[in-house]
mmCIF file of N, CA and C in Angstrom:
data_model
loop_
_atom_site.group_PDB
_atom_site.id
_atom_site.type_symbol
_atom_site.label_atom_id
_atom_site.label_comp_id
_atom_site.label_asym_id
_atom_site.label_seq_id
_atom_site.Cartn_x
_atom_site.Cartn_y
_atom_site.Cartn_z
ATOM 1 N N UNK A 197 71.785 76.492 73.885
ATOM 2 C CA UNK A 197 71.642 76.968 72.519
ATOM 3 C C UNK A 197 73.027 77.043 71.871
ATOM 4 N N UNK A 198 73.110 76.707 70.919
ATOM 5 C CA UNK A 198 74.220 76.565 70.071
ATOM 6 C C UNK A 198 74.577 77.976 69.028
ATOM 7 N N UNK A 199 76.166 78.473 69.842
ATOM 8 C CA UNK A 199 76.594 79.583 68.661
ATOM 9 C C UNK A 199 76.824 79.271 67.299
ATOM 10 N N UNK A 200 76.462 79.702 66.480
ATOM 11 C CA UNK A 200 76.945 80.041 65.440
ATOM 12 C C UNK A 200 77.866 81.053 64.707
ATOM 13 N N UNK A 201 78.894 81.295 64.291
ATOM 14 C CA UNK A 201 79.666 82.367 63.934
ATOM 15 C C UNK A 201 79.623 82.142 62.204
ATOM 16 N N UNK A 202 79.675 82.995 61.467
ATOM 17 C CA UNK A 202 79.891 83.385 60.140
ATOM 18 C C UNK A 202 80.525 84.448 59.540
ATOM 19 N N UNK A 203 81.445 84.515 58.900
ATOM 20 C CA UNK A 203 82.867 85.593 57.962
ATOM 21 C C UNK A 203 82.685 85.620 56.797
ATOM 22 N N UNK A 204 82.260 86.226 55.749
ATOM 23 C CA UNK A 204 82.216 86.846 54.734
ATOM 24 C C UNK A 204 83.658 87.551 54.362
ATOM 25 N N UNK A 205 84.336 86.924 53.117
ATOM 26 C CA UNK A 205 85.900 87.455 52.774
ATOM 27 C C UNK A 205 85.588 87.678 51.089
ATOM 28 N N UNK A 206 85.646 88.964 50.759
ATOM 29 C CA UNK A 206 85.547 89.051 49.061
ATOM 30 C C UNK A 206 86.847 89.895 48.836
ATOM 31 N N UNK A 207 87.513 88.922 47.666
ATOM 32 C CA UNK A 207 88.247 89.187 47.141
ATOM 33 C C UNK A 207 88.226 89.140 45.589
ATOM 34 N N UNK A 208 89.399 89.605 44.910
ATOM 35 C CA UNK A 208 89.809 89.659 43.626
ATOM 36 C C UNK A 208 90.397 88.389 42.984
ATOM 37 N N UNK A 209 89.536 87.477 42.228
ATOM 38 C CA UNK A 209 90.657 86.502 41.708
ATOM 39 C C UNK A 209 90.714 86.556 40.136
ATOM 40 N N UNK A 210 91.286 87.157 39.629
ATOM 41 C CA UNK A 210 91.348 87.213 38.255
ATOM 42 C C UNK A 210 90.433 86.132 37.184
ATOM 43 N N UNK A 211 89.224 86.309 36.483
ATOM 44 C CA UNK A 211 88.582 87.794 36.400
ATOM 45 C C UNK A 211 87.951 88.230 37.080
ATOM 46 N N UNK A 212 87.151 87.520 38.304
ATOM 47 C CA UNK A 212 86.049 87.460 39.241
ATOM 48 C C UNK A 212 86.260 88.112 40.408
ATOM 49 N N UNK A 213 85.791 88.801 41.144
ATOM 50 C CA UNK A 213 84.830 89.128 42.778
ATOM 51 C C UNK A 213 84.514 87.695 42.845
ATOM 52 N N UNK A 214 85.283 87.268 43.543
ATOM 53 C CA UNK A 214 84.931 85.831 44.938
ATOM 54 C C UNK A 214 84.653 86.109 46.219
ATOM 55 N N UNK A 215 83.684 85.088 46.489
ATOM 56 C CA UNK A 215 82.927 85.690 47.996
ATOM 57 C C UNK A 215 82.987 84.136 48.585
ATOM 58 N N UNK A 216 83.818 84.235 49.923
ATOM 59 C CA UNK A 216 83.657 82.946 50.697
ATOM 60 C C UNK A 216 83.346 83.097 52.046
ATOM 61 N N UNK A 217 82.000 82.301 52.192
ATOM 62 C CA UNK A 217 81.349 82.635 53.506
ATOM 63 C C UNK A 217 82.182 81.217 54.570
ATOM 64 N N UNK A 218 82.599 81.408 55.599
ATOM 65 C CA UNK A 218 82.921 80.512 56.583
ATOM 66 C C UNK A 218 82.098 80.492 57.549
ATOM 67 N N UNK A 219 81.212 79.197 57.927
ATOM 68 C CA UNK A 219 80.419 79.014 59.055
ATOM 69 C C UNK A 219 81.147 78.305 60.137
ATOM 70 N N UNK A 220 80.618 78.372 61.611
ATOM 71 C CA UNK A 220 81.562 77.775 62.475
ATOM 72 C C UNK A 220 80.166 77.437 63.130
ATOM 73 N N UNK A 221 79.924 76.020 63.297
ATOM 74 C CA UNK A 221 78.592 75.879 64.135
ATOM 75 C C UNK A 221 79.002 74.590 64.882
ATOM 76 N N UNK A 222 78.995 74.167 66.272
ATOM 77 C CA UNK A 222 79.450 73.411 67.476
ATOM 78 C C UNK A 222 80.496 73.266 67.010
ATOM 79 N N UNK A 223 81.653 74.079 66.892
ATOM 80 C CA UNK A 223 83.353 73.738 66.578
ATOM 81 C C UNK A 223 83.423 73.044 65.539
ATOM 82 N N UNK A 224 82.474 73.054 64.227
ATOM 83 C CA UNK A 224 82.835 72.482 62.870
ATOM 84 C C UNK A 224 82.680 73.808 61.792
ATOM 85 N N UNK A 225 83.576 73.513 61.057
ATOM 86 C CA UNK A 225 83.514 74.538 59.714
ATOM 87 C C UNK A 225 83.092 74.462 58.435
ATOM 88 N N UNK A 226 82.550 75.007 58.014
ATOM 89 C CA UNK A 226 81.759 74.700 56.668
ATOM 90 C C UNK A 226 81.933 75.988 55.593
ATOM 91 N N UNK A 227 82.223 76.094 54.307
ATOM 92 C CA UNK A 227 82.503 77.134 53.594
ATOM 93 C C UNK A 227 81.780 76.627 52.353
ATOM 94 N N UNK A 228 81.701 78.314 51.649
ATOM 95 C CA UNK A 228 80.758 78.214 50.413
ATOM 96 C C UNK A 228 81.309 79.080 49.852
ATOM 97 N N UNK A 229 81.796 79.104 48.690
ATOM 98 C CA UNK A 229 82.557 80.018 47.362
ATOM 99 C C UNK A 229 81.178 80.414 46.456
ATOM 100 N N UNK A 230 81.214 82.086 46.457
ATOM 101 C CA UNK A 230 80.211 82.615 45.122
ATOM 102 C C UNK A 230 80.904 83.391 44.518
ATOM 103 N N UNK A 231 80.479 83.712 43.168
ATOM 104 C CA UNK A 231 81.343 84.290 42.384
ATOM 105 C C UNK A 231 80.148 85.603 42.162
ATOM 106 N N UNK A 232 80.615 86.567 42.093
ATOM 107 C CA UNK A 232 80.059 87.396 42.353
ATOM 108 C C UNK A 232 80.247 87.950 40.698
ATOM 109 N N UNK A 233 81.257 88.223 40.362
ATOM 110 C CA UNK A 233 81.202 88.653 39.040
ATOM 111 C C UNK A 233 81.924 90.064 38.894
ATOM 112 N N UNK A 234 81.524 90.936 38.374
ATOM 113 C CA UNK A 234 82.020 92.653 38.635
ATOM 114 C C UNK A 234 82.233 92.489 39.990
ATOM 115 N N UNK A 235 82.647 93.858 40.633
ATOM 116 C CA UNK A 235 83.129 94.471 41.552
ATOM 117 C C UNK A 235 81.650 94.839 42.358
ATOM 118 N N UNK A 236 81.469 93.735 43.414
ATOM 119 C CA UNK A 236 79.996 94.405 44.588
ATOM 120 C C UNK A 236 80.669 95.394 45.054
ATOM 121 N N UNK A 237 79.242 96.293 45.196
ATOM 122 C CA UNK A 237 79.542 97.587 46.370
ATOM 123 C C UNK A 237 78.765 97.041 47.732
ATOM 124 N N UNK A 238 79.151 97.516 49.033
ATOM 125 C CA UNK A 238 78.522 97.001 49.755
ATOM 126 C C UNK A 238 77.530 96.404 50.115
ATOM 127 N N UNK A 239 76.251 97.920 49.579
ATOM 128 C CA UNK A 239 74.719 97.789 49.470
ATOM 129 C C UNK A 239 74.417 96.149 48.457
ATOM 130 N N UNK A 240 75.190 96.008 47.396
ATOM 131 C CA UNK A 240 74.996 94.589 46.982
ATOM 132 C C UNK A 240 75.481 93.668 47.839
ATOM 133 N N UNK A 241 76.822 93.469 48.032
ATOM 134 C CA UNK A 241 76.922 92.198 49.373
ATOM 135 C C UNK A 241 75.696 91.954 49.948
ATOM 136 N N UNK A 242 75.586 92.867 51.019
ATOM 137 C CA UNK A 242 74.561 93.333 51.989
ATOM 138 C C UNK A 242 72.989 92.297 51.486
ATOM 139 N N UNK A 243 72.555 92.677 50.400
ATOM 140 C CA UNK A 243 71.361 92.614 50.073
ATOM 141 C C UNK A 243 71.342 90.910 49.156
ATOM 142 N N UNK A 244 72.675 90.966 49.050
ATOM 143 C CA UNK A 244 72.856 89.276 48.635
ATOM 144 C C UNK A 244 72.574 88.053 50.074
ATOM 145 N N UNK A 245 73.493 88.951 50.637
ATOM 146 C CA UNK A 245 73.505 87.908 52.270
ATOM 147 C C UNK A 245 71.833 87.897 52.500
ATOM 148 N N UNK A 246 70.844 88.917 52.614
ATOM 149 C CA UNK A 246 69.657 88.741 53.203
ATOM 150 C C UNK A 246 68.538 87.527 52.280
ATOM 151 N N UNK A 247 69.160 87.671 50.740
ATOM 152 C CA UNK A 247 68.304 87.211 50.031
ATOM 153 C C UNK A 247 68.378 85.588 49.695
ATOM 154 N N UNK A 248 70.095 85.640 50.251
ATOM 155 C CA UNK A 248 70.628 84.089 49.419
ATOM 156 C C UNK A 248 71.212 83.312 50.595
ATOM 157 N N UNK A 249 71.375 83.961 52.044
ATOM 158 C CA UNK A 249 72.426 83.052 52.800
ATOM 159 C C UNK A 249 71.411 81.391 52.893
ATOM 160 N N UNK A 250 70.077 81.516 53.631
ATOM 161 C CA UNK A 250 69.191 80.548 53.703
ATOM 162 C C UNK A 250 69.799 79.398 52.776
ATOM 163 N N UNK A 251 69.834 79.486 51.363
ATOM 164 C CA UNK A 251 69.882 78.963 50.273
ATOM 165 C C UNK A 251 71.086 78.610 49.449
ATOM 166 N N UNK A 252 72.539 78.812 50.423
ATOM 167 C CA UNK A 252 73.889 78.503 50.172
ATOM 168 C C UNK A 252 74.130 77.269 50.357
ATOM 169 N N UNK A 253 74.778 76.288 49.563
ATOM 170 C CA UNK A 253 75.320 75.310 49.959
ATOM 171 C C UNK A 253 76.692 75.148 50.219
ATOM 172 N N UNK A 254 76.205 74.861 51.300
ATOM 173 C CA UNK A 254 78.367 74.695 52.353
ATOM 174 C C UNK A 254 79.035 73.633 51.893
ATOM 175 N N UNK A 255 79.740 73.423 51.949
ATOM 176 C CA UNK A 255 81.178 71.961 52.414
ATOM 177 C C UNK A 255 80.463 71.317 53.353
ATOM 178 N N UNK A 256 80.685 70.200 53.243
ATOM 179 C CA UNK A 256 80.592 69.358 54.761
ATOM 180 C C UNK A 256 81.431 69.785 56.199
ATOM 181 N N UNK A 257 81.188 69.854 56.768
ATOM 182 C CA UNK A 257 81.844 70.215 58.253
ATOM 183 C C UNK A 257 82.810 69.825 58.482
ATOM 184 N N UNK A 258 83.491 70.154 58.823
ATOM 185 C CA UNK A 258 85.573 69.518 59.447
ATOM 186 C C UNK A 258 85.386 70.411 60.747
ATOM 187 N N UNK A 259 86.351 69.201 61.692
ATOM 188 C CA UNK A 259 86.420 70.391 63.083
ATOM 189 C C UNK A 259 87.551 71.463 62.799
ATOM 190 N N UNK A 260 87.035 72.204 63.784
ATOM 191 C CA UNK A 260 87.788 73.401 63.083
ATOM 192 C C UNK A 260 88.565 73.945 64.748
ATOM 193 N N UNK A 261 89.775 74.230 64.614
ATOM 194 C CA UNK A 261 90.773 74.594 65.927
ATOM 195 C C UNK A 261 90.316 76.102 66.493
ATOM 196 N N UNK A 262 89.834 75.923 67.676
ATOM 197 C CA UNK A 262 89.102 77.166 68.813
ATOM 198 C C UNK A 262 90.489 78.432 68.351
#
């Protein structure tokens, strides 16, 4: 069975809350930029990831260094 790992990083980029998810699936990496808008509080992150990860579109895969 194949791991999967995923990182969620939100930051401030003037004017926006940016949210970039990094996937790592058989040693390739794939990332997806959302703009979140105002300032999420957790309970929003949280309830974004359950509703929207399915339905993110990534980057194409690059290998990515262990």
């Amino acid at each position: 069975m194949d791991k999967v790992s995923c990182r969620l990083t939100v930051f401030f980029e003037e004017p926006f809350w940016i949210g970039v998810f990094e996937r790592i699936s058989e040693g390739k990496l794939s990332v997806c930029k959302v703009t979140f808008g105002a300032e999420p509080k957790d309970g929003e992150v949280y309830a974004f990831v359950l509703r929207n990860y399915a339905s993110l579109r990534f980057s194409p895969a690059v290998a990515a260094p262990v």
